[in-house]
Amino acid sequence: AQKITQTQPGMFVQEKEAVTLDCTYDTSDQSYGLFWYKQPSSGEMIFLIYQGSYDEQNATEGRYSLNFQKARKSANLVISASQLGDSAMYFCAMREYYTGANSKLTFGKGITLSVRP
Amino acid sequence: DTAVSQTPKYLVTQMGNDKSIKCEQNLGHDTMYWYKQDSKKFLKIMFSYNNKELIINETVPNRFSPKSPDKAHLNLHINSLELGDSAVYFCASSPLGTTRDTQYFGPGTRLTVL
């Protein structure tokens, strides 16, 4: 079974509007972390936001917020006031306990977001 | 200041050759990783090192050999390159390797095997 599922096809949003990118995950661990990364066409992977499984509040970072619904195992990224520079591929990832002090990051397949002027 | 750097950025080579990709981080992190991103943009972990010790080796062919001379460097050597090795390889680092620690990625190395 996939650990991270991102099923939305390419997403489009009008500049200045908000958009939600969906992510569901599967784990039996109690302790895990959820991350969103942005990959623009230039190719680098940019960290956006983190949510811990024990965090009671939804994470926010500037225009990014994470809608964390633990019971549903979903961690959707909300981008408010979209900008043209938000056009990119967005990856949801989960970090589970692996061994010792280390754990690995498992990525979803990504969602392409296009912002229209 | 570049946090995680990789060289080279592009690598074009013939099948059967041996090549290396270098990675350095100046964040003082303890843990470093190699990821492979295939042509469909799928990212998968290959290796992780913690303080020069190999921690994760994810069913990667033994033609791939990581080497960590110190905790700030993690190099990837690939022997007998095959067409299927063409991909973008990302190095990443994190403070430790716990679930809370964010991984920061290098700019990637696009490897093309002809």
CSV table of C-alpha atoms in Angstrom, one decimal:
chain,number,residue,atom,x,y,z
A,1,ALA,CA,0.0,0.0,0.0
A,2,GLN,CA,1.2,3.5,-0.7
A,3,LYS,CA,2.3,5.4,2.3
A,4,ILE,CA,1.7,8.8,0.8
A,5,THR,CA,-1.1,9.4,-1.7
A,6,GLN,CA,-1.5,12.5,-3.8
A,7,THR,CA,-4.2,11.8,-6.4
A,8,GLN,CA,-5.1,15.2,-7.7
A,9,PRO,CA,-4.4,15.8,-11.4
A,10,GLY,CA,-2.7,19.0,-12.3
A,11,MET,CA,-4.3,21.9,-10.3
A,12,PHE,CA,-5.0,25.4,-11.6
A,13,VAL,CA,-5.7,28.4,-9.5
A,14,GLN,CA,-6.3,32.1,-10.2
A,15,GLU,CA,-3.7,34.5,-8.9
A,16,LYS,CA,-4.6,35.8,-5.4
A,17,GLU,CA,-7.0,33.0,-4.7
A,18,ALA,CA,-6.4,30.2,-2.2
A,19,VAL,CA,-5.8,26.6,-3.2
A,20,THR,CA,-5.7,23.3,-1.3
A,21,LEU,CA,-3.4,20.4,-2.3
A,22,ASP,CA,-4.5,17.0,-0.9
A,23,CYS,CA,-2.4,14.5,0.8
A,24,THR,CA,-3.3,11.3,2.6
A,25,TYR,CA,-0.9,9.0,4.4
A,26,ASP,CA,-0.8,5.5,5.9
A,27,THR,CA,1.2,4.5,8.9
A,28,SER,CA,0.8,2.4,12.0
A,29,ASP,CA,3.3,4.5,13.9
A,30,GLN,CA,2.2,6.9,16.6
A,31,SER,CA,5.2,9.2,16.1
A,32,TYR,CA,5.7,10.6,12.6
A,33,GLY,CA,6.2,13.9,10.8
A,34,LEU,CA,4.6,15.3,7.7
A,35,PHE,CA,6.3,17.6,5.3
A,36,TRP,CA,5.5,19.6,2.1
A,37,TYR,CA,8.2,20.4,-0.4
A,38,LYS,CA,8.0,22.6,-3.5
A,39,GLN,CA,9.9,21.8,-6.7
A,40,PRO,CA,9.8,24.7,-9.2
A,41,SER,CA,10.8,24.1,-12.8
A,42,SER,CA,14.4,25.0,-11.9
A,43,GLY,CA,14.5,21.6,-10.1
A,44,GLU,CA,15.5,22.3,-6.5
A,45,MET,CA,13.5,20.9,-3.6
A,46,ILE,CA,12.3,23.6,-1.2
A,47,PHE,CA,11.0,22.8,2.3
A,48,LEU,CA,7.7,24.6,3.0
A,49,ILE,CA,6.1,23.3,6.2
A,50,TYR,CA,6.2,20.6,8.8
A,51,GLN,CA,3.5,19.0,11.0
A,52,GLY,CA,4.3,16.6,13.8
A,53,SER,CA,1.9,13.8,14.7
A,54,TYR,CA,1.6,15.0,18.2
A,55,ASP,CA,1.2,18.7,17.3
A,56,GLU,CA,-2.2,19.9,18.4
A,57,GLN,CA,-2.2,23.0,16.3
A,58,ASN,CA,-2.2,23.0,12.5
A,59,ALA,CA,1.2,24.3,11.2
A,60,THR,CA,1.5,27.6,9.5
A,61,GLU,CA,4.4,29.2,7.6
A,62,GLY,CA,3.5,32.6,6.0
A,63,ARG,CA,1.0,31.9,3.2
A,64,TYR,CA,1.3,28.1,3.8
A,65,SER,CA,-0.8,26.2,6.3
A,66,LEU,CA,-1.3,22.5,6.8
A,67,ASN,CA,-4.8,21.2,7.4
A,68,PHE,CA,-4.0,18.2,9.6
A,69,GLN,CA,-6.8,15.7,10.2
A,70,LYS,CA,-5.2,12.9,12.1
A,71,ALA,CA,-8.2,10.6,12.3
A,72,ARG,CA,-8.6,10.8,8.5
A,73,LYS,CA,-4.9,10.6,8.0
A,74,SER,CA,-4.8,13.6,5.8
A,75,ALA,CA,-2.4,16.5,5.7
A,76,ASN,CA,-3.5,19.0,3.1
A,77,LEU,CA,-1.5,22.0,2.1
A,78,VAL,CA,-3.3,25.3,1.8
A,79,ILE,CA,-1.7,28.1,-0.1
A,80,SER,CA,-3.4,31.5,0.4
A,81,ALA,CA,-3.2,34.4,-1.9
A,82,SER,CA,-1.5,32.4,-4.7
A,83,GLN,CA,1.3,34.1,-6.6
A,84,LEU,CA,2.7,33.3,-10.1
A,85,GLY,CA,5.8,32.1,-8.4
A,86,ASP,CA,3.8,29.3,-6.7
A,87,SER,CA,3.6,27.5,-10.0
A,88,ALA,CA,5.5,24.3,-9.3
A,89,MET,CA,5.3,20.7,-8.3
A,90,TYR,CA,4.4,20.0,-4.7
A,91,PHE,CA,5.4,16.9,-2.8
A,92,CYS,CA,3.9,15.6,0.4
A,93,ALA,CA,6.2,13.4,2.5
A,94,MET,CA,6.1,11.5,5.7
A,95,ARG,CA,8.9,10.6,8.1
A,96,GLU,CA,8.5,7.5,10.3
A,97,TYR,CA,10.6,6.1,12.9
A,98,TYR,CA,13.1,3.7,11.2
A,99,THR,CA,16.0,2.6,13.3
A,100,GLY,CA,18.1,4.2,16.0
A,101,ALA,CA,18.2,7.9,15.6
A,102,ASN,CA,17.3,7.8,12.0
A,103,SER,CA,14.2,7.7,9.9
A,104,LYS,CA,13.4,8.0,6.2
A,105,LEU,CA,11.3,10.4,4.2
A,106,THR,CA,8.7,8.8,2.0
A,107,PHE,CA,7.4,11.0,-0.8
A,108,GLY,CA,4.1,11.1,-2.7
A,109,LYS,CA,4.0,11.3,-6.4
A,110,GLY,CA,3.5,15.1,-6.4
A,111,ILE,CA,0.9,17.5,-7.6
A,112,THR,CA,1.5,20.1,-10.3
A,113,LEU,CA,0.1,23.5,-9.5
A,114,SER,CA,-0.3,26.2,-12.2
A,115,VAL,CA,-1.2,29.8,-11.1
A,116,ARG,CA,-3.1,31.8,-13.8
A,117,PRO,CA,-2.6,35.6,-14.0
B,1,ASP,CA,26.0,30.8,1.6
B,2,THR,CA,25.0,27.5,0.0
B,3,ALA,CA,23.7,25.1,2.7
B,4,VAL,CA,23.8,21.9,0.7
B,5,SER,CA,25.8,21.8,-2.5
B,6,GLN,CA,26.3,19.2,-5.1
B,7,THR,CA,28.8,18.8,-7.9
B,8,PRO,CA,28.4,18.5,-10.8
B,9,LYS,CA,24.9,19.9,-11.6
B,10,TYR,CA,24.8,18.0,-14.9
B,11,LEU,CA,26.6,14.8,-15.8
B,12,VAL,CA,26.4,13.2,-19.2
B,13,THR,CA,28.2,10.0,-19.7
B,14,GLN,CA,28.4,6.7,-21.7
B,15,MET,CA,27.0,3.4,-20.5
B,16,GLY,CA,29.6,1.3,-18.6
B,17,ASN,CA,31.5,4.3,-17.3
B,18,ASP,CA,32.1,5.0,-13.6
B,19,LYS,CA,31.2,8.4,-12.2
B,20,SER,CA,31.0,10.2,-8.8
B,21,ILE,CA,28.7,12.9,-7.5
B,22,LYS,CA,29.9,15.0,-4.5
B,23,CYS,CA,27.8,16.6,-1.8
B,24,GLU,CA,28.8,19.0,1.0
B,25,GLN,CA,26.7,20.6,3.7
B,26,ASN,CA,27.7,23.5,5.8
B,27,LEU,CA,24.7,23.3,8.2
B,28,GLY,CA,26.5,21.3,10.8
B,29,HIS,CA,24.0,18.5,10.4
B,30,ASP,CA,24.7,14.9,11.5
B,31,THR,CA,22.7,13.0,8.9
B,32,MET,CA,23.0,13.0,5.1
B,33,TYR,CA,21.0,11.3,2.4
B,34,TRP,CA,20.9,10.4,-1.2
B,35,TYR,CA,17.7,10.4,-3.1
B,36,LYS,CA,16.9,9.5,-6.7
B,37,GLN,CA,14.2,11.2,-8.7
B,38,ASP,CA,13.1,9.3,-11.8
B,39,SER,CA,11.7,10.6,-15.0
B,40,LYS,CA,8.2,10.6,-13.5
B,41,LYS,CA,9.4,12.8,-10.7
B,42,PHE,CA,9.1,10.1,-8.1
B,43,LEU,CA,11.6,10.6,-5.3
B,44,LYS,CA,13.0,7.6,-3.4
B,45,ILE,CA,15.6,7.4,-0.7
B,46,MET,CA,18.8,5.5,-1.6
B,47,PHE,CA,21.1,5.9,1.4
B,48,SER,CA,21.4,7.7,4.7
B,49,TYR,CA,24.5,8.3,6.8
B,50,ASN,CA,24.7,9.5,10.4
B,51,ASN,CA,28.2,10.8,11.4
B,52,LYS,CA,29.9,8.8,8.7
B,53,GLU,CA,28.0,5.6,9.5
B,54,LEU,CA,25.7,4.0,6.9
B,55,ILE,CA,22.2,3.8,8.4
B,56,ILE,CA,19.8,3.2,5.5
B,57,ASN,CA,20.5,1.3,2.3
B,58,GLU,CA,17.3,0.9,0.3
B,59,THR,CA,17.7,-2.1,-2.0
B,60,VAL,CA,20.0,-0.1,-4.3
B,61,PRO,CA,22.3,-2.1,-6.7
B,62,ASN,CA,25.7,-2.5,-5.3
B,63,ARG,CA,27.1,-0.5,-8.3
B,64,PHE,CA,26.1,2.4,-6.2
B,65,SER,CA,28.5,3.1,-3.3
B,66,PRO,CA,28.2,6.0,-1.0
B,67,LYS,CA,31.2,7.3,0.9
B,68,SER,CA,31.3,9.7,3.8
B,69,PRO,CA,34.8,11.0,4.5
B,70,ASP,CA,33.4,13.3,7.3
B,71,LYS,CA,30.0,14.3,8.5
B,72,ALA,CA,29.9,17.3,6.2
B,73,HIS,CA,30.4,15.3,3.0
B,74,LEU,CA,28.6,12.4,1.4
B,75,ASN,CA,29.7,11.3,-2.1
B,76,LEU,CA,28.0,8.9,-4.4
B,77,HIS,CA,30.1,6.7,-6.7
B,78,ILE,CA,28.4,4.7,-9.5
B,79,ASN,CA,30.1,1.9,-11.3
B,80,SER,CA,29.2,0.5,-14.7
B,81,LEU,CA,26.5,3.0,-15.5
B,82,GLU,CA,23.3,1.8,-17.1
B,83,LEU,CA,20.7,3.6,-19.1
B,84,GLY,CA,18.2,3.2,-16.2
B,85,ASP,CA,20.5,5.1,-13.9
B,86,SER,CA,19.5,8.3,-15.7
B,87,ALA,CA,17.8,10.4,-13.2
B,88,VAL,CA,18.2,13.4,-10.9
B,89,TYR,CA,20.1,12.6,-7.7
B,90,PHE,CA,19.5,14.7,-4.7
B,91,CYS,CA,21.7,15.0,-1.6
B,92,ALA,CA,20.0,16.1,1.6
B,93,SER,CA,20.9,16.7,5.2
B,94,SER,CA,19.1,17.0,8.6
B,95,PRO,CA,20.2,17.8,12.1
B,96,LEU,CA,19.6,14.3,13.3
B,97,GLY,CA,17.4,11.7,11.8
B,98,THR,CA,14.4,11.8,13.9
B,99,THR,CA,10.9,12.3,12.7
B,100,ARG,CA,10.9,16.0,13.6
B,101,ASP,CA,14.0,16.9,11.7
B,102,THR,CA,13.6,18.7,8.5
B,103,GLN,CA,15.7,17.5,5.6
B,104,TYR,CA,17.3,20.2,3.4
B,105,PHE,CA,18.0,19.3,-0.2
B,106,GLY,CA,20.9,20.2,-2.5
B,107,PRO,CA,20.2,21.5,-6.0
B,108,GLY,CA,20.3,18.0,-7.6
B,109,THR,CA,22.6,16.4,-10.2
B,110,ARG,CA,21.0,15.5,-13.5
B,111,LEU,CA,22.7,12.3,-14.7
B,112,THR,CA,22.2,11.3,-18.3
B,113,VAL,CA,23.5,7.9,-19.4
B,114,LEU,CA,23.8,7.5,-23.2
